[in-house]
mmCIF file of N, CA and C in Angstrom:
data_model
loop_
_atom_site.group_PDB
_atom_site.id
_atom_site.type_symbol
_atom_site.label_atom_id
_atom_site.label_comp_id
_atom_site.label_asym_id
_atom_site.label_seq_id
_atom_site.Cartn_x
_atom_site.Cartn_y
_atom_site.Cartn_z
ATOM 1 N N UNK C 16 74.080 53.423 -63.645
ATOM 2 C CA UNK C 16 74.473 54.806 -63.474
ATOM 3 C C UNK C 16 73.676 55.675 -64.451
ATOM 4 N N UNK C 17 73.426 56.575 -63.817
ATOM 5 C CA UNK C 17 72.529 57.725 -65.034
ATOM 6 C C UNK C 17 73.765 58.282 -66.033
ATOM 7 N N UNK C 18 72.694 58.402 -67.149
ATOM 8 C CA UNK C 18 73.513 59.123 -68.507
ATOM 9 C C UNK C 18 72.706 60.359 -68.243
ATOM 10 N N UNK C 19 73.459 61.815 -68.444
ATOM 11 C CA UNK C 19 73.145 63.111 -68.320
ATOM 12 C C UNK C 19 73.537 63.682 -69.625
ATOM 13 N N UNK C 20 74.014 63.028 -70.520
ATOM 14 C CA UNK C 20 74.572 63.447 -72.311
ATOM 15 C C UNK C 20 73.652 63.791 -73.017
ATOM 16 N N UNK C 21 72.734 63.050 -72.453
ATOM 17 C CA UNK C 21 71.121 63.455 -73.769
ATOM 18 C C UNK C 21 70.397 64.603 -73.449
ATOM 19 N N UNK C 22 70.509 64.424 -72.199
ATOM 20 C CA UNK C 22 69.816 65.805 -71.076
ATOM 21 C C UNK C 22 70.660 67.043 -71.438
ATOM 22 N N UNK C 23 72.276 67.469 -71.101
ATOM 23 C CA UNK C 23 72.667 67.715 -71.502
ATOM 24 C C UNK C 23 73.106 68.848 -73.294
ATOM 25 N N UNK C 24 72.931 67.567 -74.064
ATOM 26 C CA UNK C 24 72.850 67.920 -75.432
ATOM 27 C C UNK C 24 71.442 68.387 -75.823
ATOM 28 N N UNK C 25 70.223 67.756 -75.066
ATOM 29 C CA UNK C 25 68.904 68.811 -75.245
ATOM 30 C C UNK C 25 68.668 70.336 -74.731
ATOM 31 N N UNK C 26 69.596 70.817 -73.716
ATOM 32 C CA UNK C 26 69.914 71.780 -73.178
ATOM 33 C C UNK C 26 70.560 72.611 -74.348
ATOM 34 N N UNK C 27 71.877 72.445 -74.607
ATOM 35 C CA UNK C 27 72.565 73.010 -75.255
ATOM 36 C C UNK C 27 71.478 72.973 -76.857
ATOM 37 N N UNK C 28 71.098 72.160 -77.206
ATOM 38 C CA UNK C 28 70.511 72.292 -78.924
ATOM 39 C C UNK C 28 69.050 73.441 -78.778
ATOM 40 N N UNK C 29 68.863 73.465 -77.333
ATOM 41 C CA UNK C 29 67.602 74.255 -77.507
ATOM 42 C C UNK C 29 67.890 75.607 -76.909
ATOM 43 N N UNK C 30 69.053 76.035 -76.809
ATOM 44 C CA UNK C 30 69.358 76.982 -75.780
ATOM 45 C C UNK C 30 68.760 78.266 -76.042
ATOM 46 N N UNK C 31 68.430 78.596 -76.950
ATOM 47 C CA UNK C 31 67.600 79.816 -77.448
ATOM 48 C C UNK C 31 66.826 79.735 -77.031
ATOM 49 N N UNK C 32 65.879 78.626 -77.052
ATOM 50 C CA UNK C 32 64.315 78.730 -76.517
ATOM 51 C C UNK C 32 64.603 78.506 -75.378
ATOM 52 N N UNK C 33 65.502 77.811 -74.904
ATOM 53 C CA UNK C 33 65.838 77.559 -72.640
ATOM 54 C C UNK C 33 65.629 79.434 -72.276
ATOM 55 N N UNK C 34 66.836 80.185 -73.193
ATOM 56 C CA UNK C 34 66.801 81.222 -72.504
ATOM 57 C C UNK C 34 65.959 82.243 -72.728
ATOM 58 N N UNK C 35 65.211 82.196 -73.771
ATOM 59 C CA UNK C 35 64.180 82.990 -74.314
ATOM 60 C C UNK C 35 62.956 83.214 -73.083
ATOM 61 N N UNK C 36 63.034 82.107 -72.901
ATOM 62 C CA UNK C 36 61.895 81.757 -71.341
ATOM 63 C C UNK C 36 62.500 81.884 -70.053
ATOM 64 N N UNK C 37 63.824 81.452 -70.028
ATOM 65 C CA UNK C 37 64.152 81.724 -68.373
ATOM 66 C C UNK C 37 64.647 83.132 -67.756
ATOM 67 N N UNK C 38 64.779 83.984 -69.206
ATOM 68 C CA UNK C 38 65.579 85.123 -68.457
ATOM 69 C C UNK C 38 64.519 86.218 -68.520
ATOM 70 N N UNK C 39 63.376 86.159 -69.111
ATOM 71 C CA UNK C 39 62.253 86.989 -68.301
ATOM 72 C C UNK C 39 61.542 86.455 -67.303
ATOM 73 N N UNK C 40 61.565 84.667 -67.470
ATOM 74 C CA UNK C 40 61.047 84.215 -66.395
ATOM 75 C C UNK C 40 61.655 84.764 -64.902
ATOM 76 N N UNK C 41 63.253 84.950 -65.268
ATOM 77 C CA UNK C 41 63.838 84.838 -64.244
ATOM 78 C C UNK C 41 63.806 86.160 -63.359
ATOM 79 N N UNK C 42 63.306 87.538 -64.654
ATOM 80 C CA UNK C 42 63.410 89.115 -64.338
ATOM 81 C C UNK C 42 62.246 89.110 -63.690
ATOM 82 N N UNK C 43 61.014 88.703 -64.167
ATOM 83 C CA UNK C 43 59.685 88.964 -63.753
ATOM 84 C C UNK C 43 59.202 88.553 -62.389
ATOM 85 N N UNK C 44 59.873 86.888 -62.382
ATOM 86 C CA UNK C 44 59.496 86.514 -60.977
ATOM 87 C C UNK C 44 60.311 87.007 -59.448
ATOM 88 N N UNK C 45 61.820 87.545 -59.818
ATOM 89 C CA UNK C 45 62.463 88.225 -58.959
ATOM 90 C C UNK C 45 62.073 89.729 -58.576
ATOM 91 N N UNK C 46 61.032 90.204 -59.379
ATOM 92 C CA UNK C 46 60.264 91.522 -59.823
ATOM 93 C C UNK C 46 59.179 91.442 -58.787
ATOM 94 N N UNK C 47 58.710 90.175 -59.255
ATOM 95 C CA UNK C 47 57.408 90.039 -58.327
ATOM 96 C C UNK C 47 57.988 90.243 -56.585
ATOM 97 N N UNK C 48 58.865 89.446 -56.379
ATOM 98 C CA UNK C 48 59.639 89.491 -54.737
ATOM 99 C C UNK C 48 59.659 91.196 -54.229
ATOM 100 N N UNK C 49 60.779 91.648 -55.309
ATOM 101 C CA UNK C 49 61.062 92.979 -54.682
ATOM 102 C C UNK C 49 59.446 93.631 -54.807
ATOM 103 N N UNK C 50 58.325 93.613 -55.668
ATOM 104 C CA UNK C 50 57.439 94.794 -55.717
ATOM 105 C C UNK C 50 56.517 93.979 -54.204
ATOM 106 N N UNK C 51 56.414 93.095 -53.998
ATOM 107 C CA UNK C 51 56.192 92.493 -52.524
ATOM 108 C C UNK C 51 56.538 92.954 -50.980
ATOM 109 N N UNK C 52 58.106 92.659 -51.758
ATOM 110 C CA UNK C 52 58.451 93.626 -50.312
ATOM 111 C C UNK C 52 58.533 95.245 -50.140
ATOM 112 N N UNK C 53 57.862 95.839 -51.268
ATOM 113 C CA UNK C 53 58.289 96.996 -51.136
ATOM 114 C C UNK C 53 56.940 97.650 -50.838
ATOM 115 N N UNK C 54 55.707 96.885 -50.754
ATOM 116 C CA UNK C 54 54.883 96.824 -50.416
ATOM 117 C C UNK C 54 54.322 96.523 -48.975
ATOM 118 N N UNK C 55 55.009 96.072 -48.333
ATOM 119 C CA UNK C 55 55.280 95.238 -47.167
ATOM 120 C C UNK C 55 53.982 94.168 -47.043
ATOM 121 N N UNK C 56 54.115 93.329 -48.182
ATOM 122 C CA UNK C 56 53.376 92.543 -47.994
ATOM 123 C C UNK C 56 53.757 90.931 -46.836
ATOM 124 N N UNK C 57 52.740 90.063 -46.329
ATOM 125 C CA UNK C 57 53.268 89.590 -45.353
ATOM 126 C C UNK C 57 54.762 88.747 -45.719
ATOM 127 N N UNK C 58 55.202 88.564 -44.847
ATOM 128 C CA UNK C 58 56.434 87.942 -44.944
ATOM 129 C C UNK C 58 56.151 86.289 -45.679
ATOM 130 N N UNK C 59 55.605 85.573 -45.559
ATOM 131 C CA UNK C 59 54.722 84.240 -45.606
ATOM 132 C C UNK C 59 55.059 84.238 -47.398
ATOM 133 N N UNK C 60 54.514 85.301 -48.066
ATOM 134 C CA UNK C 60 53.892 85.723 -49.219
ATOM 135 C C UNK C 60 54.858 85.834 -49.816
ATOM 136 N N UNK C 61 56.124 86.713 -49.177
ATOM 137 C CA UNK C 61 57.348 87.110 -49.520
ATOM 138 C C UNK C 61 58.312 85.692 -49.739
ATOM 139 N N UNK C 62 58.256 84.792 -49.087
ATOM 140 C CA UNK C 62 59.018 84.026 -48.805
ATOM 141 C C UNK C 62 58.453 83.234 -49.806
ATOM 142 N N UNK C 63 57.335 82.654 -50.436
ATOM 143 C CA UNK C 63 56.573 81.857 -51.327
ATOM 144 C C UNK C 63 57.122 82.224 -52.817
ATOM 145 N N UNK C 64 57.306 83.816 -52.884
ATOM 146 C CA UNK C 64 57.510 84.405 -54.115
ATOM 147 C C UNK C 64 58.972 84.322 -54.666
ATOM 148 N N UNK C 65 59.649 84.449 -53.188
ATOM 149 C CA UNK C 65 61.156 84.076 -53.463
ATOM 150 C C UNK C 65 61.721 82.980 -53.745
ATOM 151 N N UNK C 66 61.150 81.698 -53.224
ATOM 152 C CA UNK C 66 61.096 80.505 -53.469
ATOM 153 C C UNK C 66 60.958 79.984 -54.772
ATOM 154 N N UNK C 67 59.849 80.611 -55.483
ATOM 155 C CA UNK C 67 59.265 80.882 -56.320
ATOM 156 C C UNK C 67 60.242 81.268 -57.649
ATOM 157 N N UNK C 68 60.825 81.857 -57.407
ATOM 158 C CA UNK C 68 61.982 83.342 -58.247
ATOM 159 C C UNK C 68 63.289 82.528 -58.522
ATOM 160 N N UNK C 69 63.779 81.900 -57.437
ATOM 161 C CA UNK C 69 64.775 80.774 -57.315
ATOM 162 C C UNK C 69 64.636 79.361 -58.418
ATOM 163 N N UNK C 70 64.279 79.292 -58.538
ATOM 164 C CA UNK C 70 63.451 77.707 -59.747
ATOM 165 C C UNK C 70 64.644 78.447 -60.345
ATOM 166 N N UNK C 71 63.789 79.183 -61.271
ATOM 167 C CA UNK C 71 64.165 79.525 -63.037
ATOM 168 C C UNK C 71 66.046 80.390 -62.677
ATOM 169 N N UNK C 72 66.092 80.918 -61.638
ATOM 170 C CA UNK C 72 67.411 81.248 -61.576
ATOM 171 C C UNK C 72 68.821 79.856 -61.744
ATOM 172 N N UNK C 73 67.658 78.865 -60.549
ATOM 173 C CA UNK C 73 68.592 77.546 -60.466
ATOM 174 C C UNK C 73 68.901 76.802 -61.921
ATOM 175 N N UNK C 74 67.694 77.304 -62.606
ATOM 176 C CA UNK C 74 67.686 75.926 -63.816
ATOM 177 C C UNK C 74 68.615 77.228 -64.648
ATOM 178 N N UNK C 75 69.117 77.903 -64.727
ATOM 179 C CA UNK C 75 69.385 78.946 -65.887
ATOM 180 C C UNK C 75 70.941 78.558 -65.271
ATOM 181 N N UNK C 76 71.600 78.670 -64.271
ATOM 182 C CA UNK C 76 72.838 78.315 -63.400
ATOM 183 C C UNK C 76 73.193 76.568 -64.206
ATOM 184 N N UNK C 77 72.452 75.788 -64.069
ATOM 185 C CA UNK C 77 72.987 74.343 -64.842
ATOM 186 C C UNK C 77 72.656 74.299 -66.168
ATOM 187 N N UNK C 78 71.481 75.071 -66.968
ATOM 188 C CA UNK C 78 72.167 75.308 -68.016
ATOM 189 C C UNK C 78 73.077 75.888 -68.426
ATOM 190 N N UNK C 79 73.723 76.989 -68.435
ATOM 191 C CA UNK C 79 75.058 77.407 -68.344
ATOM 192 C C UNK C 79 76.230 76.660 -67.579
ATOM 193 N N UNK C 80 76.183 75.531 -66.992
ATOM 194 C CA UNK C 80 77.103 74.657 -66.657
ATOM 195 C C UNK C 80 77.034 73.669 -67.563
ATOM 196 N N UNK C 81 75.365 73.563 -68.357
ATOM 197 C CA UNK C 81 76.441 72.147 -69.567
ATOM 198 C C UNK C 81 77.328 73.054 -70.773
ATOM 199 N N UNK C 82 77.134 74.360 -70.794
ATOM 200 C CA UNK C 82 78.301 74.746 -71.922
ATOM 201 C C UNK C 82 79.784 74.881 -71.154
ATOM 202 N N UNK C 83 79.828 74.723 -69.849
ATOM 203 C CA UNK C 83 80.625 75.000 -69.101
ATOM 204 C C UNK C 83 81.385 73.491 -69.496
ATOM 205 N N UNK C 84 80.914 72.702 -69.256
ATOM 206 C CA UNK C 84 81.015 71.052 -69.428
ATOM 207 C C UNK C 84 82.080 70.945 -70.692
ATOM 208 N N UNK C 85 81.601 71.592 -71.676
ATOM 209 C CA UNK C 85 82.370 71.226 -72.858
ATOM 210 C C UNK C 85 83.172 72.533 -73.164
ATOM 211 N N UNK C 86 83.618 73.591 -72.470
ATOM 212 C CA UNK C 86 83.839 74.560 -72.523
ATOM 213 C C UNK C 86 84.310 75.612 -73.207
ATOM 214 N N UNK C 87 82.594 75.821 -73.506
ATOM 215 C CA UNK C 87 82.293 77.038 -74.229
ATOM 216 C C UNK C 87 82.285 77.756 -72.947
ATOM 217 N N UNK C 88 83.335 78.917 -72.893
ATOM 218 C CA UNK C 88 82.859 79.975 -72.368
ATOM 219 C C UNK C 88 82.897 81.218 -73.019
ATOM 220 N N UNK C 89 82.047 81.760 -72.996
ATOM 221 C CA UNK C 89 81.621 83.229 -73.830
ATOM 222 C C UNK C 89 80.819 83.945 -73.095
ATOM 223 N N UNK C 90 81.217 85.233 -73.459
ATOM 224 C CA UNK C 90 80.153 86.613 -72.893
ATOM 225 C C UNK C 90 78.811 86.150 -72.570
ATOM 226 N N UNK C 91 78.051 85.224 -73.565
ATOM 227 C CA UNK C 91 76.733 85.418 -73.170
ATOM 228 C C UNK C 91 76.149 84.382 -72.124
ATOM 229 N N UNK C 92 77.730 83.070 -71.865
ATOM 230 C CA UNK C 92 77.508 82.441 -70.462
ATOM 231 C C UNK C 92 77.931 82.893 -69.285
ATOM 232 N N UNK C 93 79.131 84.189 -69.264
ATOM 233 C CA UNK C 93 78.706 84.874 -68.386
ATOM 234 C C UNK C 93 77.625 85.800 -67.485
ATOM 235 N N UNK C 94 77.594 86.354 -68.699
ATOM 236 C CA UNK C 94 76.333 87.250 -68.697
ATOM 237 C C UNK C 94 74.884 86.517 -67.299
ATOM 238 N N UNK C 95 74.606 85.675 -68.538
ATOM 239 C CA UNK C 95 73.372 84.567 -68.040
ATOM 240 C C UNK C 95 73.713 84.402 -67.068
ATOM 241 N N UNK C 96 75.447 83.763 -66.689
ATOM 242 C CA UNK C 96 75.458 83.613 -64.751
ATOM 243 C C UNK C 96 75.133 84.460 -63.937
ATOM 244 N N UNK C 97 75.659 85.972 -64.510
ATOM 245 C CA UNK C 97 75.907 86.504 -63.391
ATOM 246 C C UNK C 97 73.822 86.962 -63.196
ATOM 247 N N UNK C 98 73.033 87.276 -64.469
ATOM 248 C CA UNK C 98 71.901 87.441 -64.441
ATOM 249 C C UNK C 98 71.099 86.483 -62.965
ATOM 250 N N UNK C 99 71.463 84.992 -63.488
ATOM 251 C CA UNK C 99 71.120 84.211 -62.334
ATOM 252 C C UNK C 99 71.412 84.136 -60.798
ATOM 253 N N UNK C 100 72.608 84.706 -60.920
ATOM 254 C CA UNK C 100 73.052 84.977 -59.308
ATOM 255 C C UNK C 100 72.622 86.315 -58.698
ATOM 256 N N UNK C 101 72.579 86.772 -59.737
ATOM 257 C CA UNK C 101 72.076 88.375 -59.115
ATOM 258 C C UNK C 101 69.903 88.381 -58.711
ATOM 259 N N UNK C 102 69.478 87.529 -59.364
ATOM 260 C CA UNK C 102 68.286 87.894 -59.112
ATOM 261 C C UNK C 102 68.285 86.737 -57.760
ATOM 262 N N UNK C 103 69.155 85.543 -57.799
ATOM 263 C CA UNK C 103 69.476 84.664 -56.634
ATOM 264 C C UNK C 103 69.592 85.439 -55.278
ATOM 265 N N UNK C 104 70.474 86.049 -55.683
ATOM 266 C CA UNK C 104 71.187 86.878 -54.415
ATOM 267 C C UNK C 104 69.556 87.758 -53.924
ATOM 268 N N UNK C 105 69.094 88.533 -54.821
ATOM 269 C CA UNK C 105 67.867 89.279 -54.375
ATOM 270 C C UNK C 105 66.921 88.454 -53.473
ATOM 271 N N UNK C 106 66.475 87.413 -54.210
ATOM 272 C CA UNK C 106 65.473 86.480 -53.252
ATOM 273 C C UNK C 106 66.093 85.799 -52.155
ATOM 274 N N UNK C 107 67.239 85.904 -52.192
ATOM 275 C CA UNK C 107 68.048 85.281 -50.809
ATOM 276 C C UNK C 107 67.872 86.600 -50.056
ATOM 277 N N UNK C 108 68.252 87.084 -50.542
ATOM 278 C CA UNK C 108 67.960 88.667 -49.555
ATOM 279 C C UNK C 108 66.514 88.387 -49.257
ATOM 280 N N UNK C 109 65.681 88.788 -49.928
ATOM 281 C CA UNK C 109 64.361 88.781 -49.574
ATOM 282 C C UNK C 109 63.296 87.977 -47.877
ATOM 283 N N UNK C 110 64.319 86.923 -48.824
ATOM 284 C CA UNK C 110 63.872 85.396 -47.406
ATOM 285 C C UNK C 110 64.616 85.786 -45.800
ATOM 286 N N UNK C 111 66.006 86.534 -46.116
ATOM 287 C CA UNK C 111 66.375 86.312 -44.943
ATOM 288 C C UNK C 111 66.439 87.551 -44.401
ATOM 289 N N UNK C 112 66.786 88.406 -45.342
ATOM 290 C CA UNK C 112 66.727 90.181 -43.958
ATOM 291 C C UNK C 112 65.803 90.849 -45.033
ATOM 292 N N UNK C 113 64.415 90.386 -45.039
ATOM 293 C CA UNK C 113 63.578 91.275 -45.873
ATOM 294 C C UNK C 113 63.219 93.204 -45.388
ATOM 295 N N UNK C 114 63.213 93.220 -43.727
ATOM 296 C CA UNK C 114 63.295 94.205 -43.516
ATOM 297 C C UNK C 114 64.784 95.351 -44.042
ATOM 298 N N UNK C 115 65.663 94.956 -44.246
ATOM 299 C CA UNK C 115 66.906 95.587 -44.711
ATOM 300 C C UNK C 115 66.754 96.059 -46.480
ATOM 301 N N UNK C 116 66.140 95.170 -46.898
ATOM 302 C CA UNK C 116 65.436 95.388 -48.350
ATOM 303 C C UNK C 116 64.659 96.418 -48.603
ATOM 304 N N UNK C 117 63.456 96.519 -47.711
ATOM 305 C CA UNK C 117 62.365 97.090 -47.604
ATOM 306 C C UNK C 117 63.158 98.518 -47.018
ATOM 307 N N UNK C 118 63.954 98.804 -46.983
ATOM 308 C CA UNK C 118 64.728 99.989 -46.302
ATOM 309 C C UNK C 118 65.469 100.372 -47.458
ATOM 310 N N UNK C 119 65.620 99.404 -48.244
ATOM 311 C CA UNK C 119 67.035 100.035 -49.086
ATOM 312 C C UNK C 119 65.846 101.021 -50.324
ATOM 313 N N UNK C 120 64.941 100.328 -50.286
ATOM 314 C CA UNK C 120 63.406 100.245 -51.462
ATOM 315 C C UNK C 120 63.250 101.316 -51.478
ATOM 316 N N UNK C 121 62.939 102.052 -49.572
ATOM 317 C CA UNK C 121 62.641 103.452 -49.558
ATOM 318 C C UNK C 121 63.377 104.373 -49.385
ATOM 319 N N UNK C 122 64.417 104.052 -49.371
ATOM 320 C CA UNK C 122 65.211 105.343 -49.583
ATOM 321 C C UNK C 122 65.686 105.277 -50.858
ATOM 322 N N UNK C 123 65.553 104.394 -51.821
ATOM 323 C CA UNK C 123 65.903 104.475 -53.661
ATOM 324 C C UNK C 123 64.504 105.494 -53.891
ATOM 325 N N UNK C 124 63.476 105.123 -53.182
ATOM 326 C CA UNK C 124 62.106 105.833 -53.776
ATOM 327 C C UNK C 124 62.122 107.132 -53.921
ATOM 328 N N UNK C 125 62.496 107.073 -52.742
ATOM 329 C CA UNK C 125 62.964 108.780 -51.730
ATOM 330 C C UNK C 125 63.874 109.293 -53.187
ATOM 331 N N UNK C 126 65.033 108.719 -53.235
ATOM 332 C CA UNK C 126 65.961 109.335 -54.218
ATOM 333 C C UNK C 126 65.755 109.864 -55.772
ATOM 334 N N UNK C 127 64.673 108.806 -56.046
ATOM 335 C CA UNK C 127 64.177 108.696 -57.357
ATOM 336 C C UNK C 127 63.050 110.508 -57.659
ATOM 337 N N UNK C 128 62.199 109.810 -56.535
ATOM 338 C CA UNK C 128 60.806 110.893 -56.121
ATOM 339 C C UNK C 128 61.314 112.471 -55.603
ATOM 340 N N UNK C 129 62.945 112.511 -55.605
ATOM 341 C CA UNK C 129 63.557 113.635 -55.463
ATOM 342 C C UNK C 129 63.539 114.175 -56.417
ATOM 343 N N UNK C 130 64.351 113.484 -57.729
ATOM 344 C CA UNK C 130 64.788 113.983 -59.158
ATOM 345 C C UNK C 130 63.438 113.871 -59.994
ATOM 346 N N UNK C 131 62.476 113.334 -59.429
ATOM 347 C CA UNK C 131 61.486 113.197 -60.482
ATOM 348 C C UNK C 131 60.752 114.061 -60.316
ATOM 349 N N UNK C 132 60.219 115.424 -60.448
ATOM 350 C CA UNK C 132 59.127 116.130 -59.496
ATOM 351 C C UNK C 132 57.789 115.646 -60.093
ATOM 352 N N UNK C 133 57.145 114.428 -60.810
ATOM 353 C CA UNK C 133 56.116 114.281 -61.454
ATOM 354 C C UNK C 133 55.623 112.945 -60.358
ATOM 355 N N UNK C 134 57.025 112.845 -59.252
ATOM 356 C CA UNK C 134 56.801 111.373 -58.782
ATOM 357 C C UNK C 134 56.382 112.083 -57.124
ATOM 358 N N UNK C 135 55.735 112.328 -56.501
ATOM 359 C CA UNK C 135 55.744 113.004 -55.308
ATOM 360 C C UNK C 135 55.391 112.230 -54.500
ATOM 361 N N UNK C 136 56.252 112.034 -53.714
ATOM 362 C CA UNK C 136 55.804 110.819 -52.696
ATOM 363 C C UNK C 136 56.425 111.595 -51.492
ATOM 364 N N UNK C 137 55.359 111.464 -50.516
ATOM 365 C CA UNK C 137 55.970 111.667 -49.261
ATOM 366 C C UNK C 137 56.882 111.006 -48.036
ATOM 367 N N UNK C 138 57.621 111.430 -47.093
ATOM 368 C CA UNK C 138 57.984 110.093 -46.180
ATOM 369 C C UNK C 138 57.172 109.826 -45.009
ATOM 370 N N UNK C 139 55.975 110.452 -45.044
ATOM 371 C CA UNK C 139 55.111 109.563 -43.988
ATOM 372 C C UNK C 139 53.872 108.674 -44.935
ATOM 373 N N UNK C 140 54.230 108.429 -46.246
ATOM 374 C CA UNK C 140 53.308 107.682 -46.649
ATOM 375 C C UNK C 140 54.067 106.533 -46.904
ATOM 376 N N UNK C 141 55.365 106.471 -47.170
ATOM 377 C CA UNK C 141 56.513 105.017 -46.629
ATOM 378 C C UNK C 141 56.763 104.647 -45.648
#
Protein backbone atom coordinates (compact mmCIF):
# COMPACT_ATOMS: atom_id res chain seq x y z
CA UNK A 1 0.00 0.00 0.00
CA UNK A 2 1.37 3.53 -0.66
CA UNK A 3 2.49 5.79 2.27
CA UNK A 4 1.29 9.52 1.40
CA UNK A 5 2.80 10.89 5.13
CA UNK A 6 6.10 11.89 3.67
CA UNK A 7 4.45 13.43 0.60
CA UNK A 8 2.15 14.91 2.71
CA UNK A 9 4.51 16.33 5.52
CA UNK A 10 6.78 17.71 2.47
CA UNK A 11 3.76 19.67 1.41
CA UNK A 12 2.89 21.08 4.59
CA UNK A 13 6.92 21.89 5.74
CA UNK A 14 7.33 23.72 2.45
CA UNK A 15 4.10 25.45 2.19
CA UNK A 16 5.44 28.90 1.75
CA UNK A 17 7.43 28.09 -1.11
CA UNK A 18 4.26 25.53 -2.56
CA UNK A 19 2.29 28.76 -2.39
CA UNK A 20 4.67 31.39 -3.23
CA UNK A 21 4.70 29.64 -6.77
CA UNK A 22 1.24 28.32 -7.19
CA UNK A 23 -0.81 31.30 -6.52
CA UNK A 24 0.73 33.51 -9.22
CA UNK A 25 1.24 30.49 -11.07
CA UNK A 26 -2.27 29.96 -10.63
CA UNK A 27 -3.35 34.05 -11.38
CA UNK A 28 -1.14 34.29 -14.43
CA UNK A 29 -2.00 31.15 -16.18
CA UNK A 30 -5.90 31.65 -15.65
CA UNK A 31 -4.94 35.34 -17.02
CA UNK A 32 -3.48 33.92 -19.92
CA UNK A 33 -7.15 31.91 -20.73
CA UNK A 34 -9.32 34.94 -20.16
CA UNK A 35 -6.78 37.52 -22.26
CA UNK A 36 -7.24 34.54 -25.07
CA UNK A 37 -10.60 34.55 -25.12
CA UNK A 38 -11.08 37.99 -25.06
CA UNK A 39 -9.17 38.12 -27.98
CA UNK A 40 -11.03 35.54 -29.74
CA UNK A 41 -8.29 33.57 -30.22
CA UNK A 42 -8.95 29.98 -31.76
CA UNK A 43 -10.82 27.83 -29.58
CA UNK A 44 -7.99 24.84 -29.91
CA UNK A 45 -5.57 27.51 -28.20
CA UNK A 46 -8.19 28.37 -25.68
CA UNK A 47 -8.77 25.00 -24.61
CA UNK A 48 -4.73 24.16 -24.37
CA UNK A 49 -4.41 27.29 -22.08
CA UNK A 50 -7.21 26.21 -19.88
CA UNK A 51 -5.97 22.88 -19.50
CA UNK A 52 -2.99 24.43 -18.89
CA UNK A 53 -4.41 26.93 -15.91
CA UNK A 54 -6.06 23.80 -14.25
CA UNK A 55 -2.56 21.91 -13.16
CA UNK A 56 -1.51 24.55 -10.60
CA UNK A 57 -5.25 25.20 -9.49
CA UNK A 58 -5.54 21.21 -8.97
CA UNK A 59 -2.20 20.90 -7.12
CA UNK A 60 -3.02 24.12 -4.83
CA UNK A 61 -6.78 22.21 -4.00
CA UNK A 62 -4.62 18.94 -2.43
CA UNK A 63 -2.31 20.98 -0.95
CA UNK A 64 -4.77 22.60 1.10
CA UNK A 65 -6.35 19.18 1.73
CA UNK A 66 -3.16 17.86 3.55
CA UNK A 67 -3.77 20.76 6.20
CA UNK A 68 -7.27 19.74 5.89
CA UNK A 69 -6.01 16.10 6.86
CA UNK A 70 -4.76 17.15 10.17
CA UNK A 71 -7.09 19.93 10.60
CA UNK A 72 -5.75 23.03 10.37
CA UNK A 73 -8.33 25.10 9.15
CA UNK A 74 -7.62 28.80 8.88
CA UNK A 75 -8.36 31.89 6.79
CA UNK A 76 -5.45 31.38 4.67
CA UNK A 77 -6.74 27.61 3.72
CA UNK A 78 -9.72 29.04 2.86
CA UNK A 79 -8.70 31.73 1.09
CA UNK A 80 -6.21 29.46 -1.16
CA UNK A 81 -9.46 27.20 -1.82
CA UNK A 82 -11.61 29.40 -2.78
CA UNK A 83 -8.51 31.22 -5.03
CA UNK A 84 -8.27 27.65 -6.66
CA UNK A 85 -11.81 27.10 -7.45
CA UNK A 86 -12.41 30.37 -8.69
CA UNK A 87 -9.66 30.50 -11.34
CA UNK A 88 -11.01 26.50 -11.82
CA UNK A 89 -14.36 27.60 -12.38
CA UNK A 90 -12.93 30.34 -15.07
CA UNK A 91 -11.09 27.73 -17.22
CA UNK A 92 -14.04 25.44 -16.92
CA UNK A 93 -15.92 28.22 -18.25
CA UNK A 94 -13.49 28.88 -20.82
CA UNK A 95 -13.44 25.10 -22.27
CA UNK A 96 -17.06 24.78 -22.28
CA UNK A 97 -19.23 28.03 -23.16
CA UNK A 98 -16.20 30.15 -24.23
CA UNK A 99 -18.52 32.18 -26.40
CA UNK A 100 -20.67 33.30 -23.16
CA UNK A 101 -17.23 34.50 -21.68
CA UNK A 102 -16.19 36.33 -24.59
CA UNK A 103 -19.62 38.26 -24.14
CA UNK A 104 -19.39 38.84 -20.58
CA UNK A 105 -15.44 40.35 -21.56
CA UNK A 106 -17.23 42.86 -23.80
CA UNK A 107 -19.60 44.24 -22.17
CA UNK A 108 -17.12 44.63 -18.76
CA UNK A 109 -14.91 46.51 -21.56
CA UNK A 110 -17.81 48.49 -22.70
CA UNK A 111 -18.42 49.34 -18.91
CA UNK A 112 -14.95 50.02 -17.95
CA UNK A 113 -14.19 52.19 -21.47
CA UNK A 114 -17.41 54.13 -20.28
CA UNK A 115 -15.96 55.45 -16.90
CA UNK A 116 -12.58 55.64 -18.26
CA UNK A 117 -12.59 58.43 -20.97
CA UNK A 118 -8.65 57.78 -21.56
CA UNK A 119 -9.89 54.11 -22.56
CA UNK A 120 -11.97 54.68 -25.90
CA UNK A 121 -12.98 51.80 -27.40
CA UNK A 122 -15.62 51.47 -29.75
CA UNK A 123 -18.47 48.70 -30.24
CA UNK A 124 -17.76 47.95 -33.75
CA UNK A 125 -14.17 47.31 -32.98
CA UNK A 126 -15.48 44.32 -30.39
Amino acid sequence: MLDFNPLFEFSRANCVNICAFLVPTNLLLTLQTIVLVGLRSPQVQVRQAALLACIPALLMVLHVGTWFIIDVVMVPTFILLGLSLVCSTMNIWAITHCRSLEYLLKNLLMIVSSKIPLLNVSREGL
